[in-house]
Short mmCIF file of C-alpha atoms in Angstrom, two decimals:
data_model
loop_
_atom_site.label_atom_id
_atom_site.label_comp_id
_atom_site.label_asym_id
_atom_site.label_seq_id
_atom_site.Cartn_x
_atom_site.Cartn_y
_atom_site.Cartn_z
CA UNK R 1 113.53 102.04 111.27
CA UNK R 2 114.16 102.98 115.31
CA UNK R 3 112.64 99.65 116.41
CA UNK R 4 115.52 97.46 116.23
CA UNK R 5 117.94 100.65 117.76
CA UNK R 6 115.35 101.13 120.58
CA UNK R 7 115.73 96.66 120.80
CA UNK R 8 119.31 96.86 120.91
CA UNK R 9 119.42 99.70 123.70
CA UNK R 10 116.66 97.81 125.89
CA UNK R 11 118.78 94.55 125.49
CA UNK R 12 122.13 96.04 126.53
CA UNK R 13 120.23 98.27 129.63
CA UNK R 14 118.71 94.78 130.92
CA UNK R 15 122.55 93.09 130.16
CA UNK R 16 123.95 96.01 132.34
CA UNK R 17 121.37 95.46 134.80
CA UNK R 18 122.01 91.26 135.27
CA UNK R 19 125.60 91.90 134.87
CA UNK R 20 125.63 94.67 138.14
CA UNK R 21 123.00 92.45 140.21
CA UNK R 22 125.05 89.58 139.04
CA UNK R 23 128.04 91.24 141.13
CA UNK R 24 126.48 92.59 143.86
CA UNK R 25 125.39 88.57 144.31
CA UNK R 26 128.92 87.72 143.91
CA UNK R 27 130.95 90.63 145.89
CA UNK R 28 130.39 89.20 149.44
CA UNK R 29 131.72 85.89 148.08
CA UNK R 30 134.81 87.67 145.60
CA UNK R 31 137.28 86.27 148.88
CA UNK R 32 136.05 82.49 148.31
CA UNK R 33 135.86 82.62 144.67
CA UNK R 34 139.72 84.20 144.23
CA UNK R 35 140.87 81.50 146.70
CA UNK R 36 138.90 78.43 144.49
CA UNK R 37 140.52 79.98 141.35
CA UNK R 38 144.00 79.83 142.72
CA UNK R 39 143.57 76.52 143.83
CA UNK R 40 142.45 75.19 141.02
CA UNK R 41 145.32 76.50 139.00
CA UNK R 42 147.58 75.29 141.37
CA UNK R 43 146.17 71.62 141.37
CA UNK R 44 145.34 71.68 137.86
CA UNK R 45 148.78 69.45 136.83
CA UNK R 46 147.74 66.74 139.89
CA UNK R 47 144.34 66.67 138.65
CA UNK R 48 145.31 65.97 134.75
CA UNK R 49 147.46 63.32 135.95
CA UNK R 50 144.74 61.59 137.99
CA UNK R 51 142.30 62.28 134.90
CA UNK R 52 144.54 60.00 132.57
CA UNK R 53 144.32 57.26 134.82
CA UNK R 54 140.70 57.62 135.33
CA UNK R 55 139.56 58.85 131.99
CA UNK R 56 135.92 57.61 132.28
CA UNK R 57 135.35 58.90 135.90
CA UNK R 58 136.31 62.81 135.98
CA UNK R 59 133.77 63.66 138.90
CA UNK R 60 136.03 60.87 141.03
CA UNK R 61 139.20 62.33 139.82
CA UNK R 62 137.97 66.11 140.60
CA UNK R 63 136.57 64.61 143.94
CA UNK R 64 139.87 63.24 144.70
CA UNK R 65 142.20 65.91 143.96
CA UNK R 66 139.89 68.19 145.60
CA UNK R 67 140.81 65.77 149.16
CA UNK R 68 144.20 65.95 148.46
CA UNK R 69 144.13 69.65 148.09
CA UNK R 70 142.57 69.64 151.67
CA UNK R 71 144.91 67.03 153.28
CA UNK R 72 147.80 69.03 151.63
CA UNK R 73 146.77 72.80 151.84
CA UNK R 74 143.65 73.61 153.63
CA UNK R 75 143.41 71.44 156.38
CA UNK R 76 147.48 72.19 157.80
CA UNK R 77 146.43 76.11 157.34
CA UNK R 78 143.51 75.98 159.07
CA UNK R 79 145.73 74.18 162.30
CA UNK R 80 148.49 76.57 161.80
CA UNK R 81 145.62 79.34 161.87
CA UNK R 82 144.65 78.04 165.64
CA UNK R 83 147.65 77.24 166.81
CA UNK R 84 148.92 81.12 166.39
CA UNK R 85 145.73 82.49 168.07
CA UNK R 86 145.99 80.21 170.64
CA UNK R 87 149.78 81.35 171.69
CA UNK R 88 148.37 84.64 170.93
CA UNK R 89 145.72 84.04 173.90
CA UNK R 90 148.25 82.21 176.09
CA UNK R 91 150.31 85.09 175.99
CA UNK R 92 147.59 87.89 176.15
CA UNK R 93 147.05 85.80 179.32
CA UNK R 94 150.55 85.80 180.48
CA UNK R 95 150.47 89.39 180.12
CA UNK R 96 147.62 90.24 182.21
CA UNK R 97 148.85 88.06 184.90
CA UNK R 98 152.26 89.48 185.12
CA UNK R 99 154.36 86.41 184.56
CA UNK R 100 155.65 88.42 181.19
CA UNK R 101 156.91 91.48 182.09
CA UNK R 102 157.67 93.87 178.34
CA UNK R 103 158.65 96.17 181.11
CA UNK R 104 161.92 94.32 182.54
CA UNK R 105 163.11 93.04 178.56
CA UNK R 106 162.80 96.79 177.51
CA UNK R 107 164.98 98.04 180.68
CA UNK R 108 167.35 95.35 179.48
CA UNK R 109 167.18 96.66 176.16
CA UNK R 110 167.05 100.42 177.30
CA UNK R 111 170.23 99.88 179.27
CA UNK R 112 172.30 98.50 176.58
CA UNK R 113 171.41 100.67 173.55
CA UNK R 114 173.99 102.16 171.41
CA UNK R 115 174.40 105.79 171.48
CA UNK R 116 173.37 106.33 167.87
CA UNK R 117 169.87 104.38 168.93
CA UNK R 118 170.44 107.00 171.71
CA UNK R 119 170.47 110.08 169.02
CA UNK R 120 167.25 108.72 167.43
CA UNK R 121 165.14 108.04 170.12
CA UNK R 122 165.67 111.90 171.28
CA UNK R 123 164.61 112.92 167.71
CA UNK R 124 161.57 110.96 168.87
CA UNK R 125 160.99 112.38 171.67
CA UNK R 126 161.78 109.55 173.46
CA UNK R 127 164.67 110.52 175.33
CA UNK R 128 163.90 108.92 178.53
CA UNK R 129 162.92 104.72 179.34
CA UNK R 130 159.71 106.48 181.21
CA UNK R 131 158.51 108.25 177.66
CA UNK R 132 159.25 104.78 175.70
CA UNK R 133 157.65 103.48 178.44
CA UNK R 134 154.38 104.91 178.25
CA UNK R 135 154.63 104.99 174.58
CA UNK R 136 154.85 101.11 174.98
CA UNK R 137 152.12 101.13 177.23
CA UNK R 138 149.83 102.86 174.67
CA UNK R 139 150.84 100.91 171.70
CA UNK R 140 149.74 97.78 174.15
CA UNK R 141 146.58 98.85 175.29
CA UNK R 142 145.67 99.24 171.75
CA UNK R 143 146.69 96.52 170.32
CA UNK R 144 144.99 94.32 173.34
CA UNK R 145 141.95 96.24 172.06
CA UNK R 146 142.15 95.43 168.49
CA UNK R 147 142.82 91.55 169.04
CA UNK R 148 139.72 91.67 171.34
CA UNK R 149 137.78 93.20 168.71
CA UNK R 150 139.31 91.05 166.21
CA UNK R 151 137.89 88.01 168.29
CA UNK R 152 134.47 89.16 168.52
CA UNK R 153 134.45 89.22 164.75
CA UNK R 154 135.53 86.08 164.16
CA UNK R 155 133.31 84.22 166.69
CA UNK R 156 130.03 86.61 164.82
CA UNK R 157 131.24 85.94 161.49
CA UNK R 158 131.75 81.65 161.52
CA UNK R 159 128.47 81.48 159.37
CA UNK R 160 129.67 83.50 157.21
CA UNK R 161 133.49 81.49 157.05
CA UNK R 162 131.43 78.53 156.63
CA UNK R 163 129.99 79.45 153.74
CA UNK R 164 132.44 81.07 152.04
CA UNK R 165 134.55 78.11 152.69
CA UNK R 166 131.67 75.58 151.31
CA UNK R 167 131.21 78.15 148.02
CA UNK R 168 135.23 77.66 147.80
CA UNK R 169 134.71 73.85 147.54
CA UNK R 170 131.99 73.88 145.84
CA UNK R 171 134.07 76.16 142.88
CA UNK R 172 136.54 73.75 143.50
CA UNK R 173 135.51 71.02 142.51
CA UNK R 174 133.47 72.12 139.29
CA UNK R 175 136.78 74.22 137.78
CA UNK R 176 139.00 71.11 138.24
CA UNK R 177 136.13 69.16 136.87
CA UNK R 178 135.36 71.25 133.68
CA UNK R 179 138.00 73.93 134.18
CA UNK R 180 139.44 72.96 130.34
CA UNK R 181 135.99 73.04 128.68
CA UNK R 182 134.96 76.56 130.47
CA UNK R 183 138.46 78.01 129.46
CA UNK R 184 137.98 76.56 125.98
CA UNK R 185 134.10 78.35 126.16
CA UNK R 186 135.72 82.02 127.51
CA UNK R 187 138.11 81.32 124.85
CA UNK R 188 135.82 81.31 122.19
CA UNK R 189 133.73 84.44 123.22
CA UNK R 190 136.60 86.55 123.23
CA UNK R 191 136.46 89.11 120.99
CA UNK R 192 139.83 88.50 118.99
CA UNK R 193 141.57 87.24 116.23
CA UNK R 194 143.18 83.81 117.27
CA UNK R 195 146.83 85.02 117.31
CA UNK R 196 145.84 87.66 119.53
CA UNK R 197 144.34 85.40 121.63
CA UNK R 198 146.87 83.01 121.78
CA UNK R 199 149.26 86.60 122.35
CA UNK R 200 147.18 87.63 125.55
CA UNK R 201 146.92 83.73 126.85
CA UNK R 202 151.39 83.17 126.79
CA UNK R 203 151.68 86.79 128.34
#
C-alpha cells in the first residue's frame, strides 16, 4: 500500500537533486545563457526569413544568421569595448604624467561657481577649493585603484570570457535552429489549460 508513496517520494527527492546539481552546472554560465536567449529572440524574424528561402537547409540558415548576428552585434561591441579601455588607459596615463591636470579645470570651475553651488558645497563641508580638492584627490586615488583591479580581473578571467562566449554561440545557434520546436515542447509540458496558456504566452 506505502510502496508506490515511498516510489513517488524517492522519484521527486532524486528530481530535486538533478534539478539543483543541474543549476549549480549552469549558474557560472546563467551570464552566457541570458545573453544567447536574447539574441535569439532578437534574430528570430531574420532567421525565419532566411529559413523560407532555405527550407531544406536550417543548420545553414541558423549558421548564417548566427554570422550576421556577429558582423552586426557582437563583433562592433566587442571593438567599442576596447576602444573605451584603451582611452581609459591613455588617459590614466595622461594623468600620471601630468599633461592632464583635474586640478587647473576644477580651479576654473571653482572660480566661476554660482553662489547657490556656493551654499551647497558648505552644507558639504566643502567650503573651501583645498577641501574639494582633497576630496577629489581621494575619489581619484580610488577609482585609479578599482580600474587597476578591474584590469587584473579581466586579464585572469579571459578563459573564462572565452568560454562563456563559445557556450553563448553554441546556444545560439541550436535556439535559432530548433528554437520553434523546443518552445512548441515547453509548451506542451505546461501544466495548463490551452487558453491559459495562450493567456500567459500574449501577456
Amino acid at each position: 500500500m506505502h510502496q508506490p508513496t515511498t516510489r513517488n517520494r524517492a522519484l521527486l527527492l532524486l528530481l530535486a537533486t538533478v534539478t539543483l546539481a543541474f543549476g549549480a552546472i549552469l549558474l557560472p554560465l546563467h551570464g552566457a545563457i541570458f545573453w544567447g536567449m536574447v539574441l535569439a529572440i532578437l534574430f528570430a524574424p531574420l532567421h525565419r526569413r532566411l529559413l523560407l528561402r532555405m527550407r531544406r537547409k536550417p543548420n545553414l540558415a541558423a549558421l548564417l544568421t548566427l554570422t550576421l548576428c556577429l558582423l552586426i552585434v557582437i563583433l562592433p561591441m566587442f571593438a567599442i569595448g576596447a576602444s573605451v579601455v584603451q582611452e581609459a588607459g591613455a588617459a590614466y596615463q595622461r594623468v600620471r604624467s601630468g599633461q592632464l591636470d583635474f586640478g587647473a579645470y576644477a580651479q576654473q570651475i571653482w572660480a566661476a561657481r554660482p553662489a547657490w553651488v556656493l551654499k551647497l558645497l558648505e552644507s558639504l563641508h566643502l567650503g573651501t577649493f583645498a577641501e574639494l580638492q582633497a576630496k577629489l584627490a581621494s575619489f581619484g586615488t580610488q577609482a585609479s585603484q578599482f580600474l587597476a583591479n578591474q584590469a587584473v580581473n579581466v586579464g585572469s578571467n579571459t578563459l573564462q570570457f572565452i568560454v562563456n562566449f563559445g557556450v553563448m554561440l553554441y546556444l545560439l545557434f541550436f535556439l535559432l535552429r530548433d528554437g520553434p520546436q523546443l518552445g512548441a515542447r515547453i509548451r506542451n509540458a505546461i501544466p495548463l489549460d490551452e487558453e491559459h496558456k495562450q493567456e500567459l504566452a500574449a501577456k
